[in-house]
């Protein structure tokens, strides 16, 4: 079944990354869709809907990453502040740790971030980022799913020895969407190539439904019966 949009699960503040990981679609997504850094103007448009759904009790969590590295956006701290004003729920982001200094971690905490998770692509960057989190008194965990629970991003990357497992798709089940860096809205946070785009932040998202798209056919998530 389909569900009306109830949550802006993810706002992609950056569709750029300073890593070139073979197990991630980020290095080649520019071949399929425009990429860049989200502006504050676009971010505020996305937050209109975050606030809308928060006021109705369906917006419980907001992730500020997407298919890119959020710390590349110079407005990240200001974006966190604005997001905290829009929702009392959990706010977090994933980072490769390359740029997560103690100063940035502290600024993110002071701005209202709930947690920062580190994707362990590089040992030195991971160590330094974890140290920065501890110094700032921030929560977070180190994620190495690309090694211990690898998947192929719904068939968008060719990565060896992917695990044959199924996770439940909360995006279809709960009506979650991601706002891409340029304000377009897609059905899934795995949608690196923009195949599931069906709206923009200028549209009446509260009246729209999240439905399956082509990536669902090759995804490692189980979806509700349609």
PDB file of N, CA and C in Angstrom, residues 100-193:
ATOM      1  N   UNK A 100      35.720  16.463  10.802  1.00  0.00           N
ATOM      2  CA  UNK A 100      35.056  16.645  12.097  1.00  0.00           C
ATOM      3  C   UNK A 100      36.083  16.979  13.182  1.00  0.00           C
ATOM      4  N   UNK A 101      36.424  18.234  13.279  1.00  0.00           N
ATOM      5  CA  UNK A 101      37.351  18.716  14.291  1.00  0.00           C
ATOM      6  C   UNK A 101      36.623  18.856  15.636  1.00  0.00           C
ATOM      7  N   UNK A 102      37.375  18.960  16.732  1.00  0.00           N
ATOM      8  CA  UNK A 102      36.724  19.217  18.024  1.00  0.00           C
ATOM      9  C   UNK A 102      35.887  20.489  18.007  1.00  0.00           C
ATOM     10  N   UNK A 103      36.365  21.512  17.301  1.00  0.00           N
ATOM     11  CA  UNK A 103      35.637  22.781  17.236  1.00  0.00           C
ATOM     12  C   UNK A 103      34.305  22.619  16.508  1.00  0.00           C
ATOM     13  N   UNK A 104      34.307  21.879  15.412  1.00  0.00           N
ATOM     14  CA  UNK A 104      33.069  21.671  14.673  1.00  0.00           C
ATOM     15  C   UNK A 104      32.100  20.808  15.466  1.00  0.00           C
ATOM     16  N   UNK A 105      32.624  19.783  16.113  1.00  0.00           N
ATOM     17  CA  UNK A 105      31.763  18.924  16.929  1.00  0.00           C
ATOM     18  C   UNK A 105      31.094  19.723  18.047  1.00  0.00           C
ATOM     19  N   UNK A 106      31.853  20.577  18.705  1.00  0.00           N
ATOM     20  CA  UNK A 106      31.292  21.415  19.767  1.00  0.00           C
ATOM     21  C   UNK A 106      30.254  22.379  19.211  1.00  0.00           C
ATOM     22  N   UNK A 107      30.545  22.979  18.066  1.00  0.00           N
ATOM     23  CA  UNK A 107      29.595  23.917  17.455  1.00  0.00           C
ATOM     24  C   UNK A 107      28.294  23.211  17.083  1.00  0.00           C
ATOM     25  N   UNK A 108      28.409  21.987  16.586  1.00  0.00           N
ATOM     26  CA  UNK A 108      27.214  21.213  16.239  1.00  0.00           C
ATOM     27  C   UNK A 108      26.390  20.898  17.482  1.00  0.00           C
ATOM     28  N   UNK A 109      27.077  20.555  18.564  1.00  0.00           N
ATOM     29  CA  UNK A 109      26.356  20.272  19.806  1.00  0.00           C
ATOM     30  C   UNK A 109      25.647  21.519  20.315  1.00  0.00           C
ATOM     31  N   UNK A 110      26.360  22.631  20.330  1.00  0.00           N
ATOM     32  CA  UNK A 110      25.757  23.879  20.802  1.00  0.00           C
ATOM     33  C   UNK A 110      24.576  24.303  19.920  1.00  0.00           C
ATOM     34  N   UNK A 111      24.620  23.929  18.650  1.00  0.00           N
ATOM     35  CA  UNK A 111      23.532  24.283  17.727  1.00  0.00           C
ATOM     36  C   UNK A 111      22.300  23.418  17.929  1.00  0.00           C
ATOM     37  N   UNK A 112      22.466  22.253  18.582  1.00  0.00           N
ATOM     38  CA  UNK A 112      21.309  21.422  18.881  1.00  0.00           C
ATOM     39  C   UNK A 112      21.309  20.040  18.280  1.00  0.00           C
ATOM     40  N   UNK A 113      22.458  19.586  17.746  1.00  0.00           N
ATOM     41  CA  UNK A 113      22.506  18.233  17.194  1.00  0.00           C
ATOM     42  C   UNK A 113      22.303  17.206  18.306  1.00  0.00           C
ATOM     43  N   UNK A 114      21.654  16.104  18.000  1.00  0.00           N
ATOM     44  CA  UNK A 114      21.460  15.031  18.976  1.00  0.00           C
ATOM     45  C   UNK A 114      22.633  14.069  18.969  1.00  0.00           C
ATOM     46  N   UNK A 115      23.050  13.657  17.784  1.00  0.00           N
ATOM     47  CA  UNK A 115      24.155  12.714  17.665  1.00  0.00           C
ATOM     48  C   UNK A 115      24.806  12.844  16.301  1.00  0.00           C
ATOM     49  N   UNK A 116      26.042  12.376  16.222  1.00  0.00           N
ATOM     50  CA  UNK A 116      26.792  12.341  14.968  1.00  0.00           C
ATOM     51  C   UNK A 116      27.387  10.943  14.842  1.00  0.00           C
ATOM     52  N   UNK A 117      27.095  10.273  13.733  1.00  0.00           N
ATOM     53  CA  UNK A 117      27.597   8.926  13.510  1.00  0.00           C
ATOM     54  C   UNK A 117      28.740   8.947  12.508  1.00  0.00           C
ATOM     55  N   UNK A 118      29.750   8.142  12.773  1.00  0.00           N
ATOM     56  CA  UNK A 118      30.949   8.121  11.942  1.00  0.00           C
ATOM     57  C   UNK A 118      30.946   6.864  11.079  1.00  0.00           C
ATOM     58  N   UNK A 119      31.096   7.043   9.784  1.00  0.00           N
ATOM     59  CA  UNK A 119      31.256   5.907   8.884  1.00  0.00           C
ATOM     60  C   UNK A 119      32.751   5.645   8.722  1.00  0.00           C
ATOM     61  N   UNK A 120      33.181   4.460   9.150  1.00  0.00           N
ATOM     62  CA  UNK A 120      34.606   4.183   9.361  1.00  0.00           C
ATOM     63  C   UNK A 120      35.325   3.803   8.066  1.00  0.00           C
ATOM     64  N   UNK A 121      35.511   4.769   7.182  1.00  0.00           N
ATOM     65  CA  UNK A 121      36.188   4.497   5.921  1.00  0.00           C
ATOM     66  C   UNK A 121      37.705   4.590   6.033  1.00  0.00           C
ATOM     67  N   UNK A 122      38.166   5.345   7.003  1.00  0.00           N
ATOM     68  CA  UNK A 122      39.594   5.583   7.156  1.00  0.00           C
ATOM     69  C   UNK A 122      39.934   5.541   8.638  1.00  0.00           C
ATOM     70  N   UNK A 123      40.951   4.773   8.995  1.00  0.00           N
ATOM     71  CA  UNK A 123      41.268   4.559  10.409  1.00  0.00           C
ATOM     72  C   UNK A 123      41.654   5.846  11.121  1.00  0.00           C
ATOM     73  N   UNK A 124      42.481   6.654  10.499  1.00  0.00           N
ATOM     74  CA  UNK A 124      42.934   7.888  11.142  1.00  0.00           C
ATOM     75  C   UNK A 124      41.779   8.878  11.296  1.00  0.00           C
ATOM     76  N   UNK A 125      41.000   9.051  10.227  1.00  0.00           N
ATOM     77  CA  UNK A 125      39.866   9.970  10.285  1.00  0.00           C
ATOM     78  C   UNK A 125      38.841   9.506  11.312  1.00  0.00           C
ATOM     79  N   UNK A 126      38.611   8.209  11.380  1.00  0.00           N
ATOM     80  CA  UNK A 126      37.663   7.660  12.355  1.00  0.00           C
ATOM     81  C   UNK A 126      38.138   7.917  13.775  1.00  0.00           C
ATOM     82  N   UNK A 127      39.414   7.659  14.027  1.00  0.00           N
ATOM     83  CA  UNK A 127      39.986   7.888  15.361  1.00  0.00           C
ATOM     84  C   UNK A 127      39.854   9.350  15.768  1.00  0.00           C
ATOM     85  N   UNK A 128      40.231  10.241  14.879  1.00  0.00           N
ATOM     86  CA  UNK A 128      40.171  11.671  15.193  1.00  0.00           C
ATOM     87  C   UNK A 128      38.749  12.160  15.392  1.00  0.00           C
ATOM     88  N   UNK A 129      37.822  11.655  14.556  1.00  0.00           N
ATOM     89  CA  UNK A 129      36.427  12.063  14.685  1.00  0.00           C
ATOM     90  C   UNK A 129      35.824  11.559  15.987  1.00  0.00           C
ATOM     91  N   UNK A 130      36.139  10.324  16.353  1.00  0.00           N
ATOM     92  CA  UNK A 130      35.633   9.772  17.612  1.00  0.00           C
ATOM     93  C   UNK A 130      36.167  10.577  18.798  1.00  0.00           C
ATOM     94  N   UNK A 131      37.412  10.985  18.708  1.00  0.00           N
ATOM     95  CA  UNK A 131      38.011  11.812  19.764  1.00  0.00           C
ATOM     96  C   UNK A 131      37.304  13.163  19.847  1.00  0.00           C
ATOM     97  N   UNK A 132      36.951  13.724  18.697  1.00  0.00           N
ATOM     98  CA  UNK A 132      36.240  15.002  18.667  1.00  0.00           C
ATOM     99  C   UNK A 132      34.865  14.887  19.310  1.00  0.00           C
ATOM    100  N   UNK A 133      34.174  13.769  19.037  1.00  0.00           N
ATOM    101  CA  UNK A 133      32.857  13.555  19.647  1.00  0.00           C
ATOM    102  C   UNK A 133      32.971  13.472  21.160  1.00  0.00           C
ATOM    103  N   UNK A 134      33.954  12.716  21.635  1.00  0.00           N
ATOM    104  CA  UNK A 134      34.133  12.576  23.084  1.00  0.00           C
ATOM    105  C   UNK A 134      34.443  13.919  23.730  1.00  0.00           C
ATOM    106  N   UNK A 135      35.288  14.708  23.088  1.00  0.00           N
ATOM    107  CA  UNK A 135      35.648  16.011  23.638  1.00  0.00           C
ATOM    108  C   UNK A 135      34.438  16.940  23.726  1.00  0.00           C
ATOM    109  N   UNK A 136      33.517  16.784  22.779  1.00  0.00           N
ATOM    110  CA  UNK A 136      32.319  17.635  22.760  1.00  0.00           C
ATOM    111  C   UNK A 136      31.194  17.068  23.622  1.00  0.00           C
ATOM    112  N   UNK A 137      31.381  15.862  24.138  1.00  0.00           N
ATOM    113  CA  UNK A 137      30.325  15.223  24.917  1.00  0.00           C
ATOM    114  C   UNK A 137      29.131  14.821  24.084  1.00  0.00           C
ATOM    115  N   UNK A 138      29.403  14.440  22.832  1.00  0.00           N
ATOM    116  CA  UNK A 138      28.330  14.073  21.906  1.00  0.00           C
ATOM    117  C   UNK A 138      28.171  12.569  21.796  1.00  0.00           C
ATOM    118  N   UNK A 139      26.934  12.137  21.570  1.00  0.00           N
ATOM    119  CA  UNK A 139      26.659  10.738  21.306  1.00  0.00           C
ATOM    120  C   UNK A 139      26.895  10.429  19.831  1.00  0.00           C
ATOM    121  N   UNK A 140      27.135   9.167  19.551  1.00  0.00           N
ATOM    122  CA  UNK A 140      27.319   8.722  18.182  1.00  0.00           C
ATOM    123  C   UNK A 140      27.896   7.332  18.164  1.00  0.00           C
ATOM    124  N   UNK A 141      27.851   6.688  17.012  1.00  0.00           N
ATOM    125  CA  UNK A 141      28.455   5.372  16.902  1.00  0.00           C
ATOM    126  C   UNK A 141      29.253   5.279  15.602  1.00  0.00           C
ATOM    127  N   UNK A 142      30.153   4.303  15.586  1.00  0.00           N
ATOM    128  CA  UNK A 142      30.973   4.064  14.407  1.00  0.00           C
ATOM    129  C   UNK A 142      30.319   2.978  13.568  1.00  0.00           C
ATOM    130  N   UNK A 143      30.089   3.283  12.295  1.00  0.00           N
ATOM    131  CA  UNK A 143      29.381   2.371  11.400  1.00  0.00           C
ATOM    132  C   UNK A 143      30.347   1.801  10.366  1.00  0.00           C
ATOM    133  N   UNK A 144      30.391   0.482  10.271  1.00  0.00           N
ATOM    134  CA  UNK A 144      31.226  -0.188   9.268  1.00  0.00           C
ATOM    135  C   UNK A 144      30.398  -1.193   8.483  1.00  0.00           C
ATOM    136  N   UNK A 145      29.140  -0.834   8.213  1.00  0.00           N
ATOM    137  CA  UNK A 145      28.250  -1.748   7.493  1.00  0.00           C
ATOM    138  C   UNK A 145      28.769  -2.119   6.112  1.00  0.00           C
ATOM    139  N   UNK A 146      29.532  -1.225   5.484  1.00  0.00           N
ATOM    140  CA  UNK A 146      30.067  -1.530   4.166  1.00  0.00           C
ATOM    141  C   UNK A 146      30.968  -2.768   4.199  1.00  0.00           C
ATOM    142  N   UNK A 147      31.469  -3.106   5.398  1.00  0.00           N
ATOM    143  CA  UNK A 147      32.327  -4.278   5.553  1.00  0.00           C
ATOM    144  C   UNK A 147      31.597  -5.453   6.187  1.00  0.00           C
ATOM    145  N   UNK A 148      30.784  -5.192   7.229  1.00  0.00           N
ATOM    146  CA  UNK A 148      30.174  -6.292   7.982  1.00  0.00           C
ATOM    147  C   UNK A 148      28.765  -6.636   7.502  1.00  0.00           C
ATOM    148  N   UNK A 149      28.056  -5.663   6.935  1.00  0.00           N
ATOM    149  CA  UNK A 149      26.722  -5.902   6.381  1.00  0.00           C
ATOM    150  C   UNK A 149      26.602  -5.214   5.024  1.00  0.00           C
ATOM    151  N   UNK A 150      27.443  -5.553   4.075  1.00  0.00           N
ATOM    152  CA  UNK A 150      27.473  -4.826   2.800  1.00  0.00           C
ATOM    153  C   UNK A 150      26.208  -5.023   1.974  1.00  0.00           C
ATOM    154  N   UNK A 151      25.815  -3.976   1.269  1.00  0.00           N
ATOM    155  CA  UNK A 151      24.711  -4.069   0.312  1.00  0.00           C
ATOM    156  C   UNK A 151      25.104  -3.300  -0.932  1.00  0.00           C
ATOM    157  N   UNK A 152      24.320  -3.431  -1.976  1.00  0.00           N
ATOM    158  CA  UNK A 152      24.683  -2.801  -3.254  1.00  0.00           C
ATOM    159  C   UNK A 152      23.840  -1.567  -3.570  1.00  0.00           C
ATOM    160  N   UNK A 153      23.296  -0.952  -2.519  1.00  0.00           N
ATOM    161  CA  UNK A 153      22.519   0.273  -2.696  1.00  0.00           C
ATOM    162  C   UNK A 153      21.405   0.071  -3.718  1.00  0.00           C
ATOM    163  N   UNK A 154      20.678  -1.016  -3.562  1.00  0.00           N
ATOM    164  CA  UNK A 154      19.563  -1.275  -4.474  1.00  0.00           C
ATOM    165  C   UNK A 154      20.005  -1.553  -5.891  1.00  0.00           C
ATOM    166  N   UNK A 155      21.231  -2.048  -6.057  1.00  0.00           N
ATOM    167  CA  UNK A 155      21.741  -2.349  -7.389  1.00  0.00           C
ATOM    168  C   UNK A 155      22.465  -1.204  -8.061  1.00  0.00           C
ATOM    169  N   UNK A 156      22.730  -0.125  -7.328  1.00  0.00           N
ATOM    170  CA  UNK A 156      23.398   1.036  -7.920  1.00  0.00           C
ATOM    171  C   UNK A 156      24.922   0.927  -7.908  1.00  0.00           C
ATOM    172  N   UNK A 157      25.453   0.021  -7.095  1.00  0.00           N
ATOM    173  CA  UNK A 157      26.903  -0.208  -7.086  1.00  0.00           C
ATOM    174  C   UNK A 157      27.175  -1.702  -7.178  1.00  0.00           C
ATOM    175  N   UNK A 158      28.326  -2.042  -7.689  1.00  0.00           N
ATOM    176  CA  UNK A 158      28.759  -3.428  -7.739  1.00  0.00           C
ATOM    177  C   UNK A 158      29.808  -3.634  -6.656  1.00  0.00           C
ATOM    178  N   UNK A 159      29.378  -4.226  -5.552  1.00  0.00           N
ATOM    179  CA  UNK A 159      30.261  -4.420  -4.413  1.00  0.00           C
ATOM    180  C   UNK A 159      30.283  -5.903  -4.066  1.00  0.00           C
ATOM    181  N   UNK A 160      31.465  -6.448  -3.866  1.00  0.00           N
ATOM    182  CA  UNK A 160      31.614  -7.890  -3.709  1.00  0.00           C
ATOM    183  C   UNK A 160      31.032  -8.401  -2.400  1.00  0.00           C
ATOM    184  N   UNK A 161      30.568  -9.651  -2.432  1.00  0.00           N
ATOM    185  CA  UNK A 161      30.135 -10.365  -1.233  1.00  0.00           C
ATOM    186  C   UNK A 161      29.070  -9.620  -0.440  1.00  0.00           C
ATOM    187  N   UNK A 162      28.077  -9.073  -1.139  1.00  0.00           N
ATOM    188  CA  UNK A 162      27.001  -8.403  -0.420  1.00  0.00           C
ATOM    189  C   UNK A 162      26.180  -9.411   0.357  1.00  0.00           C
ATOM    190  N   UNK A 163      25.735  -9.003   1.524  1.00  0.00           N
ATOM    191  CA  UNK A 163      24.973  -9.880   2.401  1.00  0.00           C
ATOM    192  C   UNK A 163      23.542 -10.005   1.907  1.00  0.00           C
ATOM    193  N   UNK A 164      23.044 -11.214   1.884  1.00  0.00           N
ATOM    194  CA  UNK A 164      21.664 -11.453   1.466  1.00  0.00           C
ATOM    195  C   UNK A 164      20.757 -11.362   2.683  1.00  0.00           C
ATOM    196  N   UNK A 165      20.323 -10.171   2.996  1.00  0.00           N
ATOM    197  CA  UNK A 165      19.457  -9.970   4.147  1.00  0.00           C
ATOM    198  C   UNK A 165      18.379  -8.959   3.781  1.00  0.00           C
ATOM    199  N   UNK A 166      17.318  -8.962   4.563  1.00  0.00           N
ATOM    200  CA  UNK A 166      16.206  -8.066   4.288  1.00  0.00           C
ATOM    201  C   UNK A 166      15.903  -7.206   5.516  1.00  0.00           C
ATOM    202  N   UNK A 167      15.766  -5.946   5.285  1.00  0.00           N
ATOM    203  CA  UNK A 167      15.337  -5.007   6.310  1.00  0.00           C
ATOM    204  C   UNK A 167      13.984  -4.444   5.891  1.00  0.00           C
ATOM    205  N   UNK A 168      13.167  -4.090   6.859  1.00  0.00           N
ATOM    206  CA  UNK A 168      11.846  -3.552   6.554  1.00  0.00           C
ATOM    207  C   UNK A 168      11.969  -2.118   6.042  1.00  0.00           C
ATOM    208  N   UNK A 169      11.235  -1.783   5.009  1.00  0.00           N
ATOM    209  CA  UNK A 169      11.282  -0.448   4.425  1.00  0.00           C
ATOM    210  C   UNK A 169      10.302   0.478   5.151  1.00  0.00           C
ATOM    211  N   UNK A 170      10.851   1.317   6.016  1.00  0.00           N
ATOM    212  CA  UNK A 170      10.012   2.280   6.729  1.00  0.00           C
ATOM    213  C   UNK A 170       9.618   3.458   5.847  1.00  0.00           C
ATOM    214  N   UNK A 171      10.326   3.616   4.744  1.00  0.00           N
ATOM    215  CA  UNK A 171      10.019   4.740   3.859  1.00  0.00           C
ATOM    216  C   UNK A 171       8.645   4.572   3.224  1.00  0.00           C
ATOM    217  N   UNK A 172       8.380   3.384   2.702  1.00  0.00           N
ATOM    218  CA  UNK A 172       7.057   3.111   2.140  1.00  0.00           C
ATOM    219  C   UNK A 172       6.019   2.914   3.240  1.00  0.00           C
ATOM    220  N   UNK A 173       6.442   2.263   4.315  1.00  0.00           N
ATOM    221  CA  UNK A 173       5.507   1.901   5.373  1.00  0.00           C
ATOM    222  C   UNK A 173       5.014   3.117   6.151  1.00  0.00           C
ATOM    223  N   UNK A 174       5.885   4.126   6.301  1.00  0.00           N
ATOM    224  CA  UNK A 174       5.528   5.272   7.136  1.00  0.00           C
ATOM    225  C   UNK A 174       5.393   6.576   6.353  1.00  0.00           C
ATOM    226  N   UNK A 175       5.673   6.526   5.064  1.00  0.00           N
ATOM    227  CA  UNK A 175       5.550   7.750   4.281  1.00  0.00           C
ATOM    228  C   UNK A 175       6.693   8.723   4.506  1.00  0.00           C
ATOM    229  N   UNK A 176       7.912   8.217   4.451  1.00  0.00           N
ATOM    230  CA  UNK A 176       9.097   9.052   4.635  1.00  0.00           C
ATOM    231  C   UNK A 176       9.689   9.464   3.285  1.00  0.00           C
ATOM    232  N   UNK A 177      10.292  10.644   3.246  1.00  0.00           N
ATOM    233  CA  UNK A 177      10.939  11.109   2.018  1.00  0.00           C
ATOM    234  C   UNK A 177      12.264  11.787   2.339  1.00  0.00           C
ATOM    235  N   UNK A 178      13.077  11.974   1.293  1.00  0.00           N
ATOM    236  CA  UNK A 178      14.319  12.735   1.404  1.00  0.00           C
ATOM    237  C   UNK A 178      14.250  13.956   0.501  1.00  0.00           C
ATOM    238  N   UNK A 179      14.642  15.094   1.031  1.00  0.00           N
ATOM    239  CA  UNK A 179      14.784  16.304   0.221  1.00  0.00           C
ATOM    240  C   UNK A 179      16.227  16.369  -0.255  1.00  0.00           C
ATOM    241  N   UNK A 180      16.415  16.337  -1.578  1.00  0.00           N
ATOM    242  CA  UNK A 180      17.752  16.402  -2.145  1.00  0.00           C
ATOM    243  C   UNK A 180      18.303  17.825  -2.059  1.00  0.00           C
ATOM    244  N   UNK A 181      19.592  17.963  -2.308  1.00  0.00           N
ATOM    245  CA  UNK A 181      20.303  19.229  -2.119  1.00  0.00           C
ATOM    246  C   UNK A 181      19.684  20.382  -2.906  1.00  0.00           C
ATOM    247  N   UNK A 182      19.036  20.069  -4.032  1.00  0.00           N
ATOM    248  CA  UNK A 182      18.474  21.117  -4.876  1.00  0.00           C
ATOM    249  C   UNK A 182      16.974  21.328  -4.655  1.00  0.00           C
ATOM    250  N   UNK A 183      16.423  20.709  -3.602  1.00  0.00           N
ATOM    251  CA  UNK A 183      15.021  20.928  -3.262  1.00  0.00           C
ATOM    252  C   UNK A 183      14.063  19.928  -3.864  1.00  0.00           C
ATOM    253  N   UNK A 184      14.559  19.012  -4.692  1.00  0.00           N
ATOM    254  CA  UNK A 184      13.695  17.964  -5.214  1.00  0.00           C
ATOM    255  C   UNK A 184      13.482  16.904  -4.139  1.00  0.00           C
ATOM    256  N   UNK A 185      12.351  16.252  -4.208  1.00  0.00           N
ATOM    257  CA  UNK A 185      11.973  15.273  -3.183  1.00  0.00           C
ATOM    258  C   UNK A 185      11.948  13.879  -3.793  1.00  0.00           C
ATOM    259  N   UNK A 186      12.622  12.938  -3.139  1.00  0.00           N
ATOM    260  CA  UNK A 186      12.655  11.562  -3.619  1.00  0.00           C
ATOM    261  C   UNK A 186      12.103  10.620  -2.562  1.00  0.00           C
ATOM    262  N   UNK A 187      11.774   9.416  -2.997  1.00  0.00           N
ATOM    263  CA  UNK A 187      11.100   8.448  -2.146  1.00  0.00           C
ATOM    264  C   UNK A 187      12.036   7.698  -1.203  1.00  0.00           C
ATOM    265  N   UNK A 188      13.360   7.857  -1.350  1.00  0.00           N
ATOM    266  CA  UNK A 188      14.256   6.972  -0.608  1.00  0.00           C
ATOM    267  C   UNK A 188      15.629   7.616  -0.420  1.00  0.00           C
ATOM    268  N   UNK A 189      16.251   7.358   0.742  1.00  0.00           N
ATOM    269  CA  UNK A 189      17.586   7.897   1.012  1.00  0.00           C
ATOM    270  C   UNK A 189      18.671   7.167   0.228  1.00  0.00           C
ATOM    271  N   UNK A 190      18.357   6.010  -0.348  1.00  0.00           N
ATOM    272  CA  UNK A 190      19.324   5.283  -1.174  1.00  0.00           C
ATOM    273  C   UNK A 190      19.326   5.773  -2.623  1.00  0.00           C
ATOM    274  N   UNK A 191      18.426   6.682  -2.945  1.00  0.00           N
ATOM    275  CA  UNK A 191      18.220   7.088  -4.332  1.00  0.00           C
ATOM    276  C   UNK A 191      19.300   8.055  -4.803  1.00  0.00           C
ATOM    277  N   UNK A 192      20.519   7.538  -4.961  1.00  0.00           N
ATOM    278  CA  UNK A 192      21.657   8.365  -5.353  1.00  0.00           C
ATOM    279  C   UNK A 192      21.515   8.935  -6.752  1.00  0.00           C
ATOM    280  N   UNK A 193      20.771   8.252  -7.607  1.00  0.00           N
ATOM    281  CA  UNK A 193      20.682   8.659  -9.010  1.00  0.00           C
ATOM    282  C   UNK A 193      19.401   9.438  -9.331  1.00  0.00           C
TER     283      UNK A 193
END
